[in-house]
PDB file of C-alpha atoms in Angstrom:
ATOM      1  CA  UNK Z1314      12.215   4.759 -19.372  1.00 80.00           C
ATOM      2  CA  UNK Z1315      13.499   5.287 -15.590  1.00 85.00           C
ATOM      3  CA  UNK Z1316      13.568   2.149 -14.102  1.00 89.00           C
ATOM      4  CA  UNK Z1317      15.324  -0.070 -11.100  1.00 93.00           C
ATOM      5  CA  UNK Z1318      16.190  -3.566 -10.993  1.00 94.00           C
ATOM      6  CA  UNK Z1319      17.030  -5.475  -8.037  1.00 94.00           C
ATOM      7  CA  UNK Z1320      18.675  -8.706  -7.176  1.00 84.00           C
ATOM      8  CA  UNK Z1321      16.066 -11.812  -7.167  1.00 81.00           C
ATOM      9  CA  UNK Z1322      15.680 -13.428  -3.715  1.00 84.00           C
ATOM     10  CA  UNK Z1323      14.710 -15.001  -1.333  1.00 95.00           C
ATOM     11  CA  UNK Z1324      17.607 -14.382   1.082  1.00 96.00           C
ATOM     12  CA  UNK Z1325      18.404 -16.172   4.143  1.00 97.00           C
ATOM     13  CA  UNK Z1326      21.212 -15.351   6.578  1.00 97.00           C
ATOM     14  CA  UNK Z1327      22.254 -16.330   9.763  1.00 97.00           C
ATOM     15  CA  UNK Z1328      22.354 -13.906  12.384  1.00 97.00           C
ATOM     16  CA  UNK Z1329      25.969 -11.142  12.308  1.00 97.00           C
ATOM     17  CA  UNK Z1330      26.186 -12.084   8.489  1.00 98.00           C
ATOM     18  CA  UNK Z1331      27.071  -9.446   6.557  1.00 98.00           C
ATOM     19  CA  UNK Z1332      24.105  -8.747   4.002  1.00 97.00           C
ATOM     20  CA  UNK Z1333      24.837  -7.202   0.217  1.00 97.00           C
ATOM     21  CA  UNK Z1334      21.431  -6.984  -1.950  1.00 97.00           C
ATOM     22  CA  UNK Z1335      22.205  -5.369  -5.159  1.00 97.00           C
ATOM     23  CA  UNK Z1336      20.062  -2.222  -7.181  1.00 97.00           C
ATOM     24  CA  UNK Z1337      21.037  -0.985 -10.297  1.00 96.00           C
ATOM     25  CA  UNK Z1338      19.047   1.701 -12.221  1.00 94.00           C
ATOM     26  CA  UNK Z1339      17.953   3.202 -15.202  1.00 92.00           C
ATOM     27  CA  UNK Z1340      17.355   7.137 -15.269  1.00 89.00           C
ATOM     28  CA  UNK Z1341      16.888  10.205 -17.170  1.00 82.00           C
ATOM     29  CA  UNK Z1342      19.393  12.865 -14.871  1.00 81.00           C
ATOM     30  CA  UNK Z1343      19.949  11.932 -11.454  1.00 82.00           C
ATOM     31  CA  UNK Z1344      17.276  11.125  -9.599  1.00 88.00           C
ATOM     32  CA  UNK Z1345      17.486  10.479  -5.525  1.00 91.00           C
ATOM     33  CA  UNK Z1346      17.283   7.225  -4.992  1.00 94.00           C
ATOM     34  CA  UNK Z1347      15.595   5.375  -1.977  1.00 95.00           C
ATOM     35  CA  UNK Z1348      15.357   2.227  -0.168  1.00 97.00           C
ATOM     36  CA  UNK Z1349      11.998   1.349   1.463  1.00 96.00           C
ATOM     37  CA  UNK Z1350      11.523  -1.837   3.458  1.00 96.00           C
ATOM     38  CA  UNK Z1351       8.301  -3.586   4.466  1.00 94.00           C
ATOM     39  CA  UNK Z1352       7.931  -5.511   7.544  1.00 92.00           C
ATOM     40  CA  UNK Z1353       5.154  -8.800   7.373  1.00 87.00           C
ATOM     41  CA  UNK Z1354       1.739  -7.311   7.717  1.00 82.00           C
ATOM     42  CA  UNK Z1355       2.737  -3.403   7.281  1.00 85.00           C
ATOM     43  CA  UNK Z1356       3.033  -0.792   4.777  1.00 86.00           C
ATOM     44  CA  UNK Z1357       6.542   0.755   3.613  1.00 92.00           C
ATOM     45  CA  UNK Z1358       9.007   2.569   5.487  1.00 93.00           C
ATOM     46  CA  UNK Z1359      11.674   4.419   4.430  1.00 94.00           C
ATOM     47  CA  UNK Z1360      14.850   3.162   5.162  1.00 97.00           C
ATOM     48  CA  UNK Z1361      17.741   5.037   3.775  1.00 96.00           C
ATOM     49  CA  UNK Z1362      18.322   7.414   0.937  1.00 94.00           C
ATOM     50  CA  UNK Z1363      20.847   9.555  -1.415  1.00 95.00           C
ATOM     51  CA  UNK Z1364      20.345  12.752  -3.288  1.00 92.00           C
ATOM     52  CA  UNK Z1365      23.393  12.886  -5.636  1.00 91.00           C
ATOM     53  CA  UNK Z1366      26.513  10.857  -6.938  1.00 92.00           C
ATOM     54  CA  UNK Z1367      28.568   9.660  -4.506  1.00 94.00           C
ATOM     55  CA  UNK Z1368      26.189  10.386  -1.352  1.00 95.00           C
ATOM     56  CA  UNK Z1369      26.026   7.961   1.306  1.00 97.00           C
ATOM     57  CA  UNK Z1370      22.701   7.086   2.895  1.00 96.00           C
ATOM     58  CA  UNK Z1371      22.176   5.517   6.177  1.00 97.00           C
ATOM     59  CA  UNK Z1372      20.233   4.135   8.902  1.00 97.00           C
ATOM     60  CA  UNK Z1373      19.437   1.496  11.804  1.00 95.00           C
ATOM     61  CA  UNK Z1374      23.268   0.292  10.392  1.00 97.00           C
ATOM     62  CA  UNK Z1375      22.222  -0.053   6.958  1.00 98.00           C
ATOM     63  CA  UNK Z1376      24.013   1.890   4.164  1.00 98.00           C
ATOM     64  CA  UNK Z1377      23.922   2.156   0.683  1.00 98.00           C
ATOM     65  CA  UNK Z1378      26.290   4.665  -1.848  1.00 97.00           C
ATOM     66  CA  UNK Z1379      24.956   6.325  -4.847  1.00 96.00           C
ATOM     67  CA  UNK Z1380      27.525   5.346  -7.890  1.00 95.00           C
ATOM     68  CA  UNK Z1381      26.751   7.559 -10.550  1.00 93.00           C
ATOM     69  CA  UNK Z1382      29.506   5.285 -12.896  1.00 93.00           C
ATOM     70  CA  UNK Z1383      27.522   1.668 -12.237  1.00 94.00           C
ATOM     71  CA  UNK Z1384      23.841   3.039 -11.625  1.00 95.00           C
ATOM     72  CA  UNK Z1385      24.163   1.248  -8.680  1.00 96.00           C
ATOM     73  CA  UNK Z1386      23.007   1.635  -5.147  1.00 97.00           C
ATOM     74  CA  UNK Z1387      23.650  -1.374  -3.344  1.00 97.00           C
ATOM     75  CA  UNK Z1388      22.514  -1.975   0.231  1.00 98.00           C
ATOM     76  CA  UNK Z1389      24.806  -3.453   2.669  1.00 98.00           C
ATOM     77  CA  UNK Z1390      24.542  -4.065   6.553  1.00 98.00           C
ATOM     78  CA  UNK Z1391      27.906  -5.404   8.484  1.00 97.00           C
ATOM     79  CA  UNK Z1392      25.586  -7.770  11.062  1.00 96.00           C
ATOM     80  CA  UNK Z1393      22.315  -8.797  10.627  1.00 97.00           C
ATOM     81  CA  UNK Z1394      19.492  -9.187  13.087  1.00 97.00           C
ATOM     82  CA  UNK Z1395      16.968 -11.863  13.142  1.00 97.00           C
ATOM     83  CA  UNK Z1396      14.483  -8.152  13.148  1.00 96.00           C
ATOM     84  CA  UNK Z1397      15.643  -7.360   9.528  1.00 97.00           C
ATOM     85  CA  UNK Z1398      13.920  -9.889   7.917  1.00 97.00           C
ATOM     86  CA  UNK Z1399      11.315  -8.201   5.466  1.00 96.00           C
ATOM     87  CA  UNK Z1400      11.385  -7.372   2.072  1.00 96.00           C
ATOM     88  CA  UNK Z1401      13.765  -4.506   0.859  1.00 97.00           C
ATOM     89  CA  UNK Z1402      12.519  -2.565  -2.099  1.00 96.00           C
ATOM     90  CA  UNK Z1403      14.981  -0.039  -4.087  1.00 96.00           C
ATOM     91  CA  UNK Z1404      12.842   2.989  -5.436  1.00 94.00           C
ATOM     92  CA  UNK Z1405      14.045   6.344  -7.729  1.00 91.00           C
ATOM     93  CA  UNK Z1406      11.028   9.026  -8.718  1.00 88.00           C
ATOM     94  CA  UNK Z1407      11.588  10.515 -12.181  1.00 81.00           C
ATOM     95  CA  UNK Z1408      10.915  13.876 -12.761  1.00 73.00           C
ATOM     96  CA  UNK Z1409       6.968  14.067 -12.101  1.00 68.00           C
ATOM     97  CA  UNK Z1410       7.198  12.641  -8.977  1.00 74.00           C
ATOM     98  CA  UNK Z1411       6.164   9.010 -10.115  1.00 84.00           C
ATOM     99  CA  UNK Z1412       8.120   5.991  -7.831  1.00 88.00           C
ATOM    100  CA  UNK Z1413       9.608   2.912  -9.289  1.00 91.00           C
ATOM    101  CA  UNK Z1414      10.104   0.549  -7.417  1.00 94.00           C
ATOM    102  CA  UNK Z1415      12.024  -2.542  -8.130  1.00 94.00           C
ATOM    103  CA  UNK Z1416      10.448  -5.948  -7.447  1.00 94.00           C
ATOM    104  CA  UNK Z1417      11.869  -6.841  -4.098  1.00 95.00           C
ATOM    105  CA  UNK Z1418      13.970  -8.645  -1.771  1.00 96.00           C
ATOM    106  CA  UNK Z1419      12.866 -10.745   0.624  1.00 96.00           C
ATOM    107  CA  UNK Z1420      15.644 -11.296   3.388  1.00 97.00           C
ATOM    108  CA  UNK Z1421      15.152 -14.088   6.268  1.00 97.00           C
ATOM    109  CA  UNK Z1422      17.779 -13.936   9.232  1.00 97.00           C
ATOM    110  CA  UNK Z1423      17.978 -17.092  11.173  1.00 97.00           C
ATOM    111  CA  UNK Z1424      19.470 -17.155  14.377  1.00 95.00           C
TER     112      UNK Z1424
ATOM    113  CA  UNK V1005       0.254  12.975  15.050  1.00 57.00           C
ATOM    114  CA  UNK V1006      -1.873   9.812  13.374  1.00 71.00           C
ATOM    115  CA  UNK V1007      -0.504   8.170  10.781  1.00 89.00           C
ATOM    116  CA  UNK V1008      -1.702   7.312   6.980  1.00 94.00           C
ATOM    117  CA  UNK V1009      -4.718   4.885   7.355  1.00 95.00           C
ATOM    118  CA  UNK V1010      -6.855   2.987   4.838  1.00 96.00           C
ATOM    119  CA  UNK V1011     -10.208   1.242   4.706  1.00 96.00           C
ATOM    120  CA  UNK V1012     -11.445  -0.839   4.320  1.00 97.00           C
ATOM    121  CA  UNK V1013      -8.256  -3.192   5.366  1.00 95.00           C
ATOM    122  CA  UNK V1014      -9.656  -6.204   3.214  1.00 96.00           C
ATOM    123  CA  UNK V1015     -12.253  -6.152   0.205  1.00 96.00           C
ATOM    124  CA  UNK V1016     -13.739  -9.179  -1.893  1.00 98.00           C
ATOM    125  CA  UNK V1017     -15.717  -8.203  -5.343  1.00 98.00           C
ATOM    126  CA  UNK V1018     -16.502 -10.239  -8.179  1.00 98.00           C
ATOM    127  CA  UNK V1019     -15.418  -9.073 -11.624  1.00 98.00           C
ATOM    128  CA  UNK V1020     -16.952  -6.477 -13.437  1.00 98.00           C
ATOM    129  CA  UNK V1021     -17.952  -4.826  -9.923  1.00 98.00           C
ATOM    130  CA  UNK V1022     -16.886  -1.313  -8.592  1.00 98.00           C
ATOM    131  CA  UNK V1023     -15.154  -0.814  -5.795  1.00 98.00           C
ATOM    132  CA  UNK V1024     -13.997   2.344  -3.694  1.00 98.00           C
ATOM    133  CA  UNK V1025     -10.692   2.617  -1.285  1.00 98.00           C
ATOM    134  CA  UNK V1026     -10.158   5.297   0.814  1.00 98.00           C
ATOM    135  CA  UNK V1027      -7.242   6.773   2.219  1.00 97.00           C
ATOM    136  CA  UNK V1028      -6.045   9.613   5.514  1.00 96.00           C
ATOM    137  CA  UNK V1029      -3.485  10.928   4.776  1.00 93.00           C
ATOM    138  CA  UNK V1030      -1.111  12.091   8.004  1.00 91.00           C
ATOM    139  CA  UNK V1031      -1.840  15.699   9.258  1.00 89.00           C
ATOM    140  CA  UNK V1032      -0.229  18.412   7.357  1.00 87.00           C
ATOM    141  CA  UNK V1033      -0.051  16.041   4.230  1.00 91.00           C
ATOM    142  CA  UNK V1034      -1.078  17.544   0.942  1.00 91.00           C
ATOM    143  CA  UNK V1035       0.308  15.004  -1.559  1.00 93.00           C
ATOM    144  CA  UNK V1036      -1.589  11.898  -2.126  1.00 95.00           C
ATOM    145  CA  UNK V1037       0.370   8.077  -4.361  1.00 95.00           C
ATOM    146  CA  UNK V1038      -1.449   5.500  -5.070  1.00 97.00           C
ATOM    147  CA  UNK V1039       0.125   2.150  -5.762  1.00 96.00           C
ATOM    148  CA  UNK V1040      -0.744  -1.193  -6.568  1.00 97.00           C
ATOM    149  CA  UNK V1041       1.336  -3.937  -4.988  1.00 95.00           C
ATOM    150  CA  UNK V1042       0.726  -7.633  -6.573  1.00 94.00           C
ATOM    151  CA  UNK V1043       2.033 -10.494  -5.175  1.00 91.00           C
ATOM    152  CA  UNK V1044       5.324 -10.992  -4.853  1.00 87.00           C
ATOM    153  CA  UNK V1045       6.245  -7.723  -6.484  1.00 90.00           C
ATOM    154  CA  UNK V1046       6.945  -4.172  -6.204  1.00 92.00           C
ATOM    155  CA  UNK V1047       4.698  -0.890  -6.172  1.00 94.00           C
ATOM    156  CA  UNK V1048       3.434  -0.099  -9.368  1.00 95.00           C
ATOM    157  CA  UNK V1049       2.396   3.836  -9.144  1.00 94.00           C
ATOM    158  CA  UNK V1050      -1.386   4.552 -10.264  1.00 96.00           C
ATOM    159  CA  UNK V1051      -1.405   8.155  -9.643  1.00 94.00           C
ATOM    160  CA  UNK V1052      -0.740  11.048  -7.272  1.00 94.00           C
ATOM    161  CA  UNK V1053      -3.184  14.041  -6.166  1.00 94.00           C
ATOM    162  CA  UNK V1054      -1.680  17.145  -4.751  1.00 92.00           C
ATOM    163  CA  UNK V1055      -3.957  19.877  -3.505  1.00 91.00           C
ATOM    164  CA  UNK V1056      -6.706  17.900  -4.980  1.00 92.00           C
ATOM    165  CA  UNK V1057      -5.179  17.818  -8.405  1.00 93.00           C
ATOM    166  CA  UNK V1058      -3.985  14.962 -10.104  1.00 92.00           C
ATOM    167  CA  UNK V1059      -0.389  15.579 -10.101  1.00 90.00           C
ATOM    168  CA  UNK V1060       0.955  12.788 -12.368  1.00 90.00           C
ATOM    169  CA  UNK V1061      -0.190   8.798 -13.708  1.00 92.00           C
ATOM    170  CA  UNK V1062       1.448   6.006 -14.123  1.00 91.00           C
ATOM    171  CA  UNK V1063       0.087   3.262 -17.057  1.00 92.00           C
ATOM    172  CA  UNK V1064      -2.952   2.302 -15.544  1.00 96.00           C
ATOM    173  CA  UNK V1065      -6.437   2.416 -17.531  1.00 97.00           C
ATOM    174  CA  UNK V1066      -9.002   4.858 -16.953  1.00 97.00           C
ATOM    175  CA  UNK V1067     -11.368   2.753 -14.990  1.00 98.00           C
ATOM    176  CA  UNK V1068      -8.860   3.841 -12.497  1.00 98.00           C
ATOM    177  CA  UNK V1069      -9.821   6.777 -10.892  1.00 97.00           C
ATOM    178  CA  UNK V1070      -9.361   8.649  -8.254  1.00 97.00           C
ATOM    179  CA  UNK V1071     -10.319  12.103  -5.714  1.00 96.00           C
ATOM    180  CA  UNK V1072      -8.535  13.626  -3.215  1.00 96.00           C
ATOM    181  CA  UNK V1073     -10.186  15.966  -0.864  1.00 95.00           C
ATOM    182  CA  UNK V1074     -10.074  19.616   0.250  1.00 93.00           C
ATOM    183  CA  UNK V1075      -8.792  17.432   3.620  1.00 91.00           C
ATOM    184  CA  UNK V1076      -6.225  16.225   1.977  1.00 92.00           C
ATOM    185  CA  UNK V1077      -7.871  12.482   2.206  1.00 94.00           C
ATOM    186  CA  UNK V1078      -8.414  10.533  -0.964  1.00 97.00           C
ATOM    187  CA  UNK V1079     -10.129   7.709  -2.515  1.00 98.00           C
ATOM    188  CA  UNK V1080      -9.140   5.202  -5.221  1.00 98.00           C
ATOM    189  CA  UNK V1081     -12.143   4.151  -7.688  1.00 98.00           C
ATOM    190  CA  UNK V1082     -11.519   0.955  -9.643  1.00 98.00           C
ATOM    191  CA  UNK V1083     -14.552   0.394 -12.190  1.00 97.00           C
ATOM    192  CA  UNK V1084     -15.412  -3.176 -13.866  1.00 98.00           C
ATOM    193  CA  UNK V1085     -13.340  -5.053 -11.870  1.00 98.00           C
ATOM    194  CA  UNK V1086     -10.949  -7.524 -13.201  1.00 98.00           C
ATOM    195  CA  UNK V1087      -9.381 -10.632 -12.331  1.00 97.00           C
ATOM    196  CA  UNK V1088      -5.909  -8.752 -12.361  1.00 97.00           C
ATOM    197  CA  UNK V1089      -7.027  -6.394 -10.296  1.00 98.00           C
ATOM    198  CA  UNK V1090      -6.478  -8.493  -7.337  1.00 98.00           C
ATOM    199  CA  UNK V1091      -3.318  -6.539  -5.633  1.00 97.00           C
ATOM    200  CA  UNK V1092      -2.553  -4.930  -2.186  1.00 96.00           C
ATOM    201  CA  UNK V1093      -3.400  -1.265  -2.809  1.00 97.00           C
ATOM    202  CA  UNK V1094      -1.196   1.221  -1.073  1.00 96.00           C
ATOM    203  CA  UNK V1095      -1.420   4.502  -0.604  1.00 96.00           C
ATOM    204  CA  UNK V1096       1.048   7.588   0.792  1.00 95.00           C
ATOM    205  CA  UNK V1097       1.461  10.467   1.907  1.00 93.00           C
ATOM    206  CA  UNK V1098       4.086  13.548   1.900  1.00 90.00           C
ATOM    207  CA  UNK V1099       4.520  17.321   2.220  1.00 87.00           C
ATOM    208  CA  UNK V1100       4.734  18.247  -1.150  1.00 83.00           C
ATOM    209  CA  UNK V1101       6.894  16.108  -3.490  1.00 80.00           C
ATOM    210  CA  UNK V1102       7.892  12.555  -1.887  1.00 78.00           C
ATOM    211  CA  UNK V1103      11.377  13.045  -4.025  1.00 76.00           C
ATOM    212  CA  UNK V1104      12.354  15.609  -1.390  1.00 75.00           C
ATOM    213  CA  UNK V1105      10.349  14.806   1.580  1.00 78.00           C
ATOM    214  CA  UNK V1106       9.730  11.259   3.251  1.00 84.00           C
ATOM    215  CA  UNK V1107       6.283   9.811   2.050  1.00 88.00           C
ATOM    216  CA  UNK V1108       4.622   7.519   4.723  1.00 91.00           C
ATOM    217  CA  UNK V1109       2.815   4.645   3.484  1.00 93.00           C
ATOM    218  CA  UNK V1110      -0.512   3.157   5.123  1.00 94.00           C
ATOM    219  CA  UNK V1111      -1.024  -0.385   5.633  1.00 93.00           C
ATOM    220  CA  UNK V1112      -2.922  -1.205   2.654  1.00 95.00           C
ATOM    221  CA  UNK V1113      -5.990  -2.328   1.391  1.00 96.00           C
ATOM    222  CA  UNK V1114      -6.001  -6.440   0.161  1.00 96.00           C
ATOM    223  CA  UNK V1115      -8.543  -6.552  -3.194  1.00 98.00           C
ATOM    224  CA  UNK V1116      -9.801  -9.979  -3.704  1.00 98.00           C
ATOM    225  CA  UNK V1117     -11.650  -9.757  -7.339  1.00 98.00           C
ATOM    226  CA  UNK V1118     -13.707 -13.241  -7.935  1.00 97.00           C
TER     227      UNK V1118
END
């Protein structure tokens, strides 16, 4: 079945590191795939997504690229702020709509 | 424009209890997720109402049910309670299908089964 699986954490970083945290998938077609994040004491937010192979999602400096050959959508930021830490979540519907959502990343920045 | 709420915020039952969750959905929102969020991992979908139709369940049991109303809101019904039922329940809301148009997420409700 469709499924995502993402690197184990915790992370901690110091502040202007450059953060990687890996997402591979499983799926049935090509699904858009989504990264949500969740800040301490709130619900989800959408962060970034891509709709097809080889798209690029971004935002608030994060990015991650949809590679069709590795199932992978990795998602990288050049300079972390001590305001990113929260816990990143990589997510792909299949085709009725349900989410998976991979088990999370928690990511500290120190300063 | 308010955002997706839920109520209560916090809930403690003992097992074998009922409990109800309720969610708003944001204005103009007719698509309805449910999710269960233990701790320490990631959303696990329950199910999804659009225009007051379930629209699609993940593996959860039947004592998990659910209503969404001609308003759009919805509630989650969880009946005998179990000790594994203890989870951060989310729930969110889209136009339409959340594969093609941002779903918001409320703030969740904490279940505390005893």
């Amino acid at each position: 079945g469709d499924s995502v699986t993402q690197m184990e954490g915790p992370v901690t970083l110091s502040e202007e590191a450059f953060l990687t945290i890996n997402c591979t998938y499983t799926a049935t077609g090509y699904p858009s795939l989504f990264w949500y994040v969740q800040y301490p004491g709130e619900g989800l937010q959408l962060l970034l997504k891509a709709t097809k192979a080889d798209d690029k999602g971004s935002n608030k400096g994060f990015e991650a690229t949809y590679r069709k050959e590795t199932t992978s959508f990795h998602l990288e930021k050049g300079s972390v702020q001590v305001s990113d830490s929260a816990v990143y979540f990589c997510a792909l519907p299949n085709t009725g709509n349900q989410f998976y959502f991979g088990t999370g990343t928690s990511l500290t920045v120190i300063p | 424009e308010t955002g997706v709420t839920q109520s209560p915020t916090h809930l403690i039952k003992t097992r074998g209890q009922q409990v109800t969750l309720r969610c708003s959905s944001q204005s103009g929102h007719n698509t309805v997720s449910w999710y269960q969020q233990a701790l320490g991992q990631g959303p696990q979908f329950i199910f999804q109402y659009y225009r007051e139709e379930e629209n699609g369940r993940g593996n959860f049991p039947p004592r998990f049910s659910g209503l969404q109303f001609p308003n759009y809101s919805s509630e989650l019904n969880v009946n005998a309670l179990e000790l594994d039922d203890s989870a951060l329940y989310l729930c969110a809301s889209s136009l339409e299908s959340p594969s093609y148009n941002e779903q918001f997420f409320g703030p969740g409700t904490r279940l505390t089964v005893l």
